[in-house]
Amino acid sequence: MSDPSVQHQQARPAVPVLHEQRLDEVLGAAPERGRARYRPRHVGMVWRSKVFRAGAVIVALLLCGLVILALVREQTGPEGFLVGLGLAVLPVPLLMAAFRWLDRVEPGPWRNLIFSFAWGACAAALVAIIANSFATRWIATATADPASADTLGATVIAPVVEESAKAAAVLLIFLFRRREFSGVVDGIVVAGFTATGFAFTENILYLGNAFGEDQQLGSSGFASVTAGTFFVRIVMSPFAHPLFTVLTGLGFGFAAVSARRHRVRRIALPVLGLLLAMGLHALWNGSAAFGPYGFYAVYGIVMVPAFGLVTWLAIWSRQRELRTLAAELPAYAAAGWLTPAEPSALSSMRARGMARDLARHWQQDRARGRAAARTVAEYESFATSLAGLRRRARHGAVGPDFGARERELLHHLWQRRDIAAPALTHAAHLTGTGPRPQPPLPYGQAHPQPYGNGYGYGGGGYGYGGPAPQAYPTPHPYGSTPQTHRRPPQ
């Protein structure tokens, strides 16, 4: 007598095997609903608890925030603090929106981004203020030359301290949120949010001090120190700190996609990115030493081209993620986990957005529509993670939990496919990104099957030589799509 649980598990498609793996290294099917999440074994200690660690991080950042708030308010005064806060907050939404747009292909969790911003605004800023002040006073005392101490502190001490403090946030997420730090785009986004938070606090300090100086001098309008500081820091160079720290994030991002056997490269790349960030920061801070036009020369010759290069690299990395979807997901479509049109739809931002809109419009009320759109968005995110995981596996950049992680992602896709697959399939047809239909062949002939002997390794159809899955019937015929986006497939 057969075991019904075994039949239930075998009814799902088989997991496609990587080319680099031996044919007998089959990863198995997705876990059951009760085992949807892969949880590595942890030692039963208090500090291993997620709640304890999250609480400790929040408390530490709150304490840093209170201390930095008191220090900045003490230096700027109450009125200067309010003016600086109101002006410094202006570029923050634009920078955060730009980095979040870059992360649309595989959006990282907001908790990581909020942590990065809070680290930059509180912890990194506090370390920078204390360390820079202490180092500058020590140099002034040792050399008896306060002017040279300020110059040396700005060009040497500040870049080293500030970039190291900001890089700590990238390092922490790289180490403790490794699943959510999978490539170059993740490094850019995490570093950008960290630097945006740091620049926010620093701008409050600079603009608040400028306002206090204007009050003492009685100046106002466009000729005031506040207006000049606002123009330089908010209008001309809001991207300065993000640009510096993004170089560090690039180093961690390239290390994330490097093979695990290249240990020297995985360590050297983040260090190289940090050194480049320090060097560019030092050049920016020391531009005033190059003469009256040194600032504008460094801005036009170095900063603008560097910003353009990093922007191009970020967009190229984003497009590379989409190309990875088109290259890696067809193996899962051939195995039966995805419909034939889904890899093309998932590799097109236009089709992905249209699929979310379709899922929303196909529902009868707004609440269900929002839930359906959210389900499609989650499906797209899991599919992107799956494609990236498979690509890293080809390059030897995954750990021993690759199989468990792959099964977990496939399980999440399977749970959402009833809503997401019809929407993505129809979006692929509407946008023209789906596969072209093959011409009919003479009677008795069949089209050649793709990699994996049809739908998976080891047999025809679904699974290991078995029939199409009956335990998970699809609610809509994927082969046909409606002619309008206002009605769900029948």
Coordinates of C-alpha atoms in Angstrom, one line a residue:
M1 CA 0.0 0.0 0.0
S2 CA 1.5 3.3 -1.0
D3 CA 2.0 6.2 1.3
P4 CA -0.3 9.1 0.5
S5 CA 2.2 11.6 1.7
V6 CA 4.8 10.3 -0.7
Q7 CA 2.3 10.5 -3.6
H8 CA 1.5 14.0 -2.6
Q9 CA 5.1 15.0 -2.6
Q10 CA 5.9 13.3 -5.9
A11 CA 3.0 15.0 -7.6
R12 CA 5.0 18.3 -7.6
P13 CA 7.5 18.9 -10.4
A14 CA 11.1 17.9 -9.9
V15 CA 13.8 20.5 -9.2
P16 CA 16.0 21.1 -12.3
V17 CA 19.6 20.1 -11.8
L18 CA 22.4 22.5 -12.5
H19 CA 24.7 21.7 -15.4
E20 CA 27.7 21.6 -13.1
Q21 CA 26.2 19.1 -10.8
R22 CA 26.3 15.3 -11.3
L23 CA 23.1 13.8 -12.6
D24 CA 22.6 11.9 -9.4
E25 CA 22.6 15.0 -7.3
V26 CA 18.8 15.6 -7.4
L27 CA 17.7 18.2 -4.9
G28 CA 14.1 16.9 -4.4
A29 CA 10.7 18.6 -4.3
A30 CA 9.5 21.5 -2.3
P31 CA 8.7 21.1 1.4
E32 CA 5.2 20.6 2.7
R33 CA 3.2 23.6 4.0
G34 CA 4.2 22.9 7.6
R35 CA 7.9 23.1 6.6
A36 CA 7.7 26.1 4.4
R37 CA 10.6 28.0 6.0
Y38 CA 14.1 26.7 6.2
R39 CA 15.4 27.4 9.7
P40 CA 19.0 26.6 10.4
R41 CA 19.8 25.0 13.8
H42 CA 20.8 27.5 16.5
V43 CA 22.2 27.0 19.9
G44 CA 19.7 27.8 22.6
M45 CA 21.3 30.9 23.9
V46 CA 19.6 34.2 24.7
W47 CA 21.8 36.2 22.4
R48 CA 20.8 33.9 19.6
S49 CA 17.2 35.0 19.8
K50 CA 16.1 37.2 17.0
V51 CA 13.9 39.2 19.3
F52 CA 16.8 39.8 21.7
R53 CA 19.1 40.8 18.9
A54 CA 16.6 43.1 17.3
G55 CA 15.8 44.7 20.6
A56 CA 19.5 45.2 21.4
V57 CA 20.0 46.9 18.0
I58 CA 17.0 49.2 18.4
V59 CA 18.0 50.2 21.9
A60 CA 21.6 50.9 20.9
L61 CA 20.5 53.0 17.9
L62 CA 18.0 54.9 20.1
L63 CA 20.7 55.7 22.6
C64 CA 23.1 56.9 19.8
G65 CA 20.3 59.0 18.4
L66 CA 19.6 60.7 21.7
V67 CA 23.3 61.4 22.2
I68 CA 23.8 62.7 18.7
L69 CA 20.6 64.8 19.0
A70 CA 22.0 66.4 22.2
L71 CA 25.4 67.1 20.7
V72 CA 24.1 68.7 17.5
R73 CA 21.5 70.8 19.4
E74 CA 24.3 71.9 21.7
Q75 CA 26.5 73.1 18.8
T76 CA 23.7 74.7 16.7
G77 CA 21.3 76.0 19.4
P78 CA 17.6 75.3 19.3
E79 CA 16.8 77.7 16.4
G80 CA 19.7 76.5 14.4
F81 CA 18.8 72.9 15.0
L82 CA 15.3 73.4 13.7
V83 CA 16.5 75.3 10.6
G84 CA 19.1 72.7 9.9
L85 CA 16.6 69.9 10.4
G86 CA 14.1 71.5 8.0
L87 CA 16.7 72.1 5.3
A88 CA 18.6 68.8 5.7
V89 CA 15.5 66.7 5.3
L90 CA 14.8 68.0 1.7
P91 CA 17.2 65.7 -0.3
V92 CA 16.5 62.6 1.9
P93 CA 13.2 61.5 0.1
L94 CA 14.8 61.9 -3.3
L95 CA 17.9 59.9 -2.5
M96 CA 15.9 57.2 -0.8
A97 CA 13.5 57.0 -3.7
A98 CA 16.4 56.7 -6.2
F99 CA 18.0 53.8 -4.3
R100 CA 14.6 52.1 -3.8
W101 CA 13.9 52.4 -7.5
L102 CA 17.3 50.8 -8.2
D103 CA 16.2 47.9 -5.9
R104 CA 12.9 47.3 -7.6
V105 CA 13.9 44.1 -9.4
E106 CA 14.5 42.3 -6.1
P107 CA 13.4 44.7 -3.3
G108 CA 15.3 44.2 -0.1
P109 CA 13.3 44.2 3.2
W110 CA 12.6 47.6 4.7
R111 CA 14.1 46.6 8.0
N112 CA 17.5 46.4 6.5
L113 CA 17.1 49.8 4.8
I114 CA 15.8 51.4 8.0
F115 CA 18.6 49.9 10.0
S116 CA 21.1 51.3 7.4
F117 CA 19.7 54.8 7.5
A118 CA 19.5 54.8 11.3
W119 CA 23.0 53.5 11.6
G120 CA 24.3 56.3 9.3
A121 CA 22.2 59.0 11.0
C122 CA 22.9 57.9 14.6
A123 CA 25.8 55.5 15.2
A124 CA 28.1 56.5 12.4
A125 CA 27.5 60.2 12.9
L126 CA 28.1 59.9 16.7
V127 CA 31.4 58.0 16.0
A128 CA 32.5 60.6 13.5
I129 CA 31.8 63.6 15.7
I130 CA 33.6 62.1 18.7
A131 CA 36.5 60.7 16.9
N132 CA 37.0 63.7 14.6
S133 CA 36.9 66.1 17.5
F134 CA 39.3 64.1 19.6
A135 CA 41.8 63.6 16.7
T136 CA 41.7 67.3 15.7
R137 CA 42.3 68.5 19.3
W138 CA 45.1 66.0 19.7
I139 CA 46.8 67.1 16.5
A140 CA 46.4 70.8 17.5
T141 CA 47.9 70.1 20.9
A142 CA 50.8 68.1 19.4
T143 CA 51.7 70.5 16.6
A144 CA 50.6 73.8 18.3
D145 CA 49.0 74.8 15.0
P146 CA 45.2 74.7 15.1
A147 CA 44.9 75.7 11.4
S148 CA 46.9 72.8 10.1
A149 CA 45.2 70.5 12.6
D150 CA 41.8 71.4 11.1
T151 CA 43.1 70.8 7.5
L152 CA 44.7 67.5 8.4
G153 CA 41.6 66.4 10.3
A154 CA 39.3 67.2 7.4
T155 CA 41.5 65.6 4.7
V156 CA 42.9 62.6 6.5
I157 CA 41.1 61.8 9.8
A158 CA 37.5 62.5 8.7
P159 CA 37.5 60.3 5.6
V160 CA 39.0 57.4 7.4
V161 CA 36.7 57.7 10.4
E162 CA 33.5 58.4 8.6
E163 CA 33.9 55.9 5.8
S164 CA 34.8 53.2 8.3
A165 CA 31.8 54.0 10.5
K166 CA 29.5 53.9 7.5
A167 CA 31.0 50.7 6.2
A168 CA 30.2 49.0 9.5
A169 CA 26.5 49.0 8.5
V170 CA 27.2 47.3 5.2
L171 CA 29.5 44.8 6.9
L172 CA 26.8 43.9 9.5
I173 CA 24.1 43.3 6.9
F174 CA 26.6 41.4 4.7
L175 CA 27.4 39.1 7.6
F176 CA 24.1 38.7 9.4
R177 CA 21.6 39.1 6.5
R178 CA 23.5 37.2 4.0
R179 CA 20.5 35.9 2.2
E180 CA 19.2 39.4 1.6
F181 CA 22.7 40.6 0.4
S182 CA 23.1 38.8 -2.9
G183 CA 24.8 41.1 -5.3
V184 CA 26.0 44.4 -6.5
V185 CA 22.7 46.2 -6.3
D186 CA 22.2 45.2 -2.7
G187 CA 25.6 46.6 -1.8
I188 CA 24.8 49.9 -3.6
V189 CA 21.4 50.3 -2.0
V190 CA 22.5 49.4 1.6
A191 CA 25.5 51.7 1.3
G192 CA 23.4 54.5 -0.2
F193 CA 20.8 54.4 2.6
T194 CA 23.6 54.4 5.2
A195 CA 25.3 57.4 3.6
T196 CA 22.0 59.2 3.2
G197 CA 21.4 58.9 6.9
F198 CA 24.9 60.1 7.7
A199 CA 24.6 63.1 5.4
F200 CA 21.3 64.0 6.9
T201 CA 22.8 64.4 10.4
E202 CA 25.9 66.1 9.1
N203 CA 23.8 68.6 7.1
I204 CA 21.8 69.5 10.2
L205 CA 25.0 70.3 11.9
Y206 CA 26.5 72.4 9.1
L207 CA 23.3 74.2 8.2
G208 CA 22.5 74.9 11.9
N209 CA 26.0 76.3 12.5
A210 CA 25.6 78.5 9.3
F211 CA 22.3 79.8 10.6
G212 CA 23.9 80.7 13.9
E213 CA 26.7 82.5 12.2
D214 CA 24.2 84.5 10.1
Q215 CA 22.4 85.5 13.3
Q216 CA 25.7 86.8 14.7
L217 CA 26.6 88.7 11.5
G218 CA 23.1 89.9 10.8
S219 CA 23.2 88.6 7.2
S220 CA 20.2 87.1 5.4
G221 CA 19.0 86.3 1.9
F222 CA 21.1 84.8 -0.9
A223 CA 24.3 86.4 0.5
S224 CA 24.0 84.6 3.8
V225 CA 26.2 81.7 5.0
T226 CA 23.1 79.5 5.3
A227 CA 22.2 80.0 1.6
G228 CA 25.7 79.3 0.5
T229 CA 25.9 76.1 2.6
F230 CA 22.5 75.0 1.4
F231 CA 23.6 75.5 -2.2
V232 CA 26.8 73.6 -1.9
R233 CA 25.6 70.7 0.3
I234 CA 22.0 70.3 -0.7
V235 CA 21.8 71.5 -4.3
M236 CA 25.3 70.8 -5.8
S237 CA 26.4 67.7 -3.9
P238 CA 23.6 65.8 -2.2
F239 CA 25.1 62.7 -3.7
A240 CA 28.6 63.2 -2.2
H241 CA 28.4 61.0 0.8
P242 CA 26.3 58.4 -1.0
L243 CA 28.9 58.3 -3.8
F244 CA 31.7 57.7 -1.3
T245 CA 30.0 54.9 0.6
V246 CA 28.6 53.3 -2.6
L247 CA 32.2 52.4 -3.5
T248 CA 32.4 50.4 -0.3
G249 CA 29.0 48.8 -1.1
L250 CA 30.3 47.9 -4.6
G251 CA 33.2 46.0 -3.0
F252 CA 30.9 44.0 -0.8
G253 CA 28.5 43.4 -3.7
F254 CA 31.2 42.0 -5.9
A255 CA 32.4 39.9 -3.0
A256 CA 28.9 38.5 -2.6
V257 CA 28.9 37.1 -6.1
S258 CA 32.5 35.8 -6.0
A259 CA 33.1 32.1 -5.6
R260 CA 33.5 30.9 -2.1
R261 CA 36.9 29.4 -3.0
H262 CA 38.3 32.8 -3.8
R263 CA 38.7 33.9 -0.2
V264 CA 41.4 36.4 -0.9
R265 CA 39.1 38.1 -3.4
R266 CA 36.1 38.1 -1.1
I267 CA 38.2 39.9 1.5
A268 CA 40.2 42.2 -0.8
L269 CA 37.2 43.6 -2.7
P270 CA 35.5 45.2 0.3
V271 CA 38.8 46.6 1.5
L272 CA 39.5 48.0 -1.9
G273 CA 36.1 49.6 -2.0
L274 CA 36.6 51.1 1.4
L275 CA 40.0 52.5 0.4
L276 CA 38.6 54.1 -2.7
A277 CA 35.8 55.6 -0.7
M278 CA 38.3 57.1 1.7
G279 CA 40.5 58.4 -1.1
L280 CA 37.6 60.1 -3.0
H281 CA 36.3 61.5 0.3
A282 CA 39.8 62.9 1.1
L283 CA 40.0 64.5 -2.3
W284 CA 36.6 66.1 -1.9
N285 CA 37.4 67.5 1.5
G286 CA 40.8 68.7 0.5
S287 CA 39.7 70.4 -2.7
A288 CA 39.8 73.8 -1.1
A289 CA 43.6 73.4 -0.7
F290 CA 44.0 73.4 -4.5
G291 CA 43.3 77.1 -4.8
P292 CA 40.2 79.3 -5.2
Y293 CA 38.9 77.1 -8.0
G294 CA 40.0 73.8 -6.5
F295 CA 36.5 72.9 -5.3
Y296 CA 35.0 73.5 -8.8
A297 CA 37.8 71.6 -10.5
V298 CA 37.4 68.6 -8.3
Y299 CA 33.7 68.8 -8.7
G300 CA 33.7 68.9 -12.5
I301 CA 36.7 66.7 -13.2
V302 CA 36.3 64.0 -10.5
M303 CA 33.0 64.0 -8.7
V304 CA 30.6 64.4 -11.7
P305 CA 32.4 61.7 -13.8
A306 CA 32.6 59.4 -10.8
F307 CA 28.9 59.9 -10.1
G308 CA 28.1 59.2 -13.7
L309 CA 30.2 56.0 -13.7
V310 CA 28.7 54.7 -10.5
T311 CA 25.2 55.5 -11.8
W312 CA 25.9 53.6 -15.0
L313 CA 27.3 50.6 -13.1
A314 CA 24.2 50.6 -10.8
I315 CA 21.8 50.6 -13.8
W316 CA 23.9 47.9 -15.6
S317 CA 23.8 45.8 -12.5
R318 CA 20.0 46.2 -12.4
Q319 CA 19.7 45.1 -16.0
R320 CA 22.0 42.2 -15.3
E321 CA 19.5 41.0 -12.7
L322 CA 16.8 41.0 -15.3
R323 CA 19.0 39.1 -17.8
T324 CA 19.7 36.6 -15.0
L325 CA 15.9 36.0 -14.8
A326 CA 15.7 35.4 -18.5
A327 CA 18.7 33.0 -18.4
E328 CA 18.0 30.9 -15.3
L329 CA 14.2 30.7 -15.0
P330 CA 13.5 28.7 -18.2
A331 CA 15.0 25.6 -16.4
Y332 CA 12.2 25.9 -13.8
A333 CA 9.6 26.5 -16.5
A334 CA 10.8 23.4 -18.3
A335 CA 10.4 21.5 -15.0
G336 CA 6.9 22.7 -14.6
W337 CA 7.3 25.2 -11.8
L338 CA 6.6 28.2 -14.1
T339 CA 4.5 28.6 -17.2
P340 CA 6.5 29.0 -20.4
A341 CA 5.8 32.8 -20.6
E342 CA 6.8 33.6 -17.0
P343 CA 10.6 33.8 -17.5
S344 CA 10.1 36.5 -20.2
A345 CA 7.5 38.4 -18.2
L346 CA 9.6 38.3 -15.0
S347 CA 12.6 39.7 -16.9
S348 CA 10.6 42.7 -18.0
M349 CA 9.9 45.5 -15.6
R350 CA 7.0 46.6 -17.8
A351 CA 5.4 43.1 -17.7
R352 CA 6.0 42.8 -14.0
G353 CA 4.1 46.0 -13.3
M354 CA 1.4 45.1 -15.7
A355 CA 0.9 41.7 -13.9
R356 CA 0.4 43.5 -10.6
D357 CA -2.2 45.8 -12.2
L358 CA -3.9 42.8 -13.8
A359 CA -4.1 40.9 -10.5
R360 CA -5.5 44.0 -8.8
H361 CA -8.2 44.7 -11.5
W362 CA -9.3 41.1 -11.7
Q363 CA -10.6 41.1 -8.1
Q364 CA -14.0 42.2 -7.1
D365 CA -13.1 44.7 -4.4
R366 CA -10.1 46.9 -3.5
A367 CA -9.0 44.9 -0.5
R368 CA -8.8 41.7 -2.5
G369 CA -7.2 43.6 -5.3
R370 CA -4.4 45.0 -3.1
A371 CA -3.8 41.5 -1.6
A372 CA -3.6 40.0 -5.1
A373 CA -1.2 42.7 -6.3
R374 CA 0.9 42.1 -3.2
T375 CA 0.9 38.4 -3.9
V376 CA 2.2 39.0 -7.4
A377 CA 4.9 41.3 -6.1
E378 CA 6.0 38.7 -3.6
Y379 CA 6.0 36.1 -6.4
E380 CA 8.2 38.3 -8.5
S381 CA 10.6 38.9 -5.6
F382 CA 10.9 35.1 -4.9
A383 CA 11.4 34.3 -8.5
T384 CA 14.2 36.9 -8.7
S385 CA 15.9 35.5 -5.6
L386 CA 15.6 32.0 -7.1
A387 CA 17.3 33.1 -10.4
G388 CA 20.0 34.9 -8.5
L389 CA 20.6 31.9 -6.2
R390 CA 20.9 29.5 -9.2
R391 CA 23.3 31.9 -10.9
R392 CA 25.5 32.1 -7.8
A393 CA 25.4 28.4 -7.6
R394 CA 26.9 28.1 -11.1
H395 CA 29.8 30.3 -10.0
G396 CA 30.3 28.5 -6.7
A397 CA 29.2 31.4 -4.6
V398 CA 26.6 29.6 -2.4
G399 CA 26.9 27.7 0.8
P400 CA 25.9 24.2 1.7
D401 CA 22.3 25.3 2.3
F402 CA 21.7 25.9 -1.4
G403 CA 19.3 23.0 -1.8
A404 CA 17.2 24.0 1.2
R405 CA 17.1 27.6 0.1
E406 CA 16.1 26.6 -3.4
R407 CA 13.3 24.3 -2.1
E408 CA 12.1 27.1 0.2
L409 CA 11.9 29.6 -2.7
L410 CA 10.1 27.1 -4.9
H411 CA 7.6 26.4 -2.2
H412 CA 6.8 30.1 -1.9
L413 CA 6.3 30.4 -5.7
W414 CA 4.1 27.3 -5.6
Q415 CA 1.8 28.8 -2.9
R416 CA 1.3 32.0 -5.0
R417 CA 1.2 30.7 -8.5
D418 CA -2.7 30.5 -8.6
I419 CA -2.8 34.3 -8.6
A420 CA 0.6 35.3 -10.0
A421 CA 1.0 32.8 -12.9
P422 CA -2.1 33.8 -14.9
A423 CA -1.4 37.5 -14.4
L424 CA 2.3 37.2 -15.5
T425 CA 1.3 35.0 -18.5
H426 CA -1.3 37.4 -19.6
A427 CA 1.1 40.4 -19.1
A428 CA 3.7 38.6 -21.2
H429 CA 1.2 38.3 -24.1
L430 CA 0.1 41.9 -23.8
T431 CA 3.6 43.2 -23.8
G432 CA 4.9 40.9 -26.4
T433 CA 7.6 39.4 -24.2
G434 CA 6.3 35.9 -24.1
P435 CA 7.7 33.1 -26.2
R436 CA 6.6 32.9 -29.8
P437 CA 4.3 30.0 -30.7
Q438 CA 6.0 27.2 -32.5
P439 CA 4.7 26.4 -36.0
P440 CA 2.7 23.2 -36.3
L441 CA 4.5 20.1 -37.3
P442 CA 3.2 17.2 -39.5
Y443 CA 1.1 14.6 -37.8
G444 CA 3.1 12.2 -35.7
Q445 CA 6.0 14.6 -35.0
A446 CA 6.7 16.6 -31.8
H447 CA 8.7 19.6 -31.0
P448 CA 12.1 18.9 -29.4
Q449 CA 12.0 19.1 -25.6
P450 CA 14.2 21.6 -23.8
Y451 CA 16.9 20.9 -21.2
G452 CA 15.8 18.4 -18.6
N453 CA 13.9 15.8 -20.7
G454 CA 10.7 17.7 -20.9
Y455 CA 9.7 19.2 -17.6
G456 CA 12.4 17.9 -15.4
Y457 CA 15.4 15.7 -14.9
G458 CA 14.9 12.0 -15.1
G459 CA 11.7 11.5 -17.0
G460 CA 9.1 13.0 -19.2
G461 CA 6.2 15.2 -18.1
Y462 CA 6.4 16.3 -14.5
G463 CA 8.7 14.9 -11.8
Y464 CA 10.5 11.6 -12.3
G465 CA 8.7 10.0 -15.2
G466 CA 5.2 10.5 -13.7
P467 CA 2.1 12.2 -15.0
A468 CA 1.2 15.9 -14.7
P469 CA 0.5 16.9 -11.0
Q470 CA -3.0 16.2 -9.9
A471 CA -2.7 17.3 -6.3
Y472 CA -2.2 20.9 -7.2
P473 CA -4.6 21.6 -10.1
T474 CA -4.2 25.0 -11.8
P475 CA -7.2 27.2 -11.5
H476 CA -6.9 28.7 -15.0
P477 CA -5.7 27.3 -18.3
Y478 CA -2.3 28.8 -18.8
G479 CA -2.3 28.2 -22.5
S480 CA -5.1 30.6 -23.1
T481 CA -5.5 34.2 -21.9
P482 CA -8.4 36.6 -22.1
Q483 CA -8.5 39.4 -24.6
T484 CA -9.1 42.1 -21.9
H485 CA -7.2 42.9 -18.8
R486 CA -10.4 43.8 -16.9
R487 CA -11.5 40.2 -16.4
P488 CA -9.7 37.2 -14.9
P489 CA -9.0 34.1 -17.0
Q490 CA -12.0 31.8 -17.1

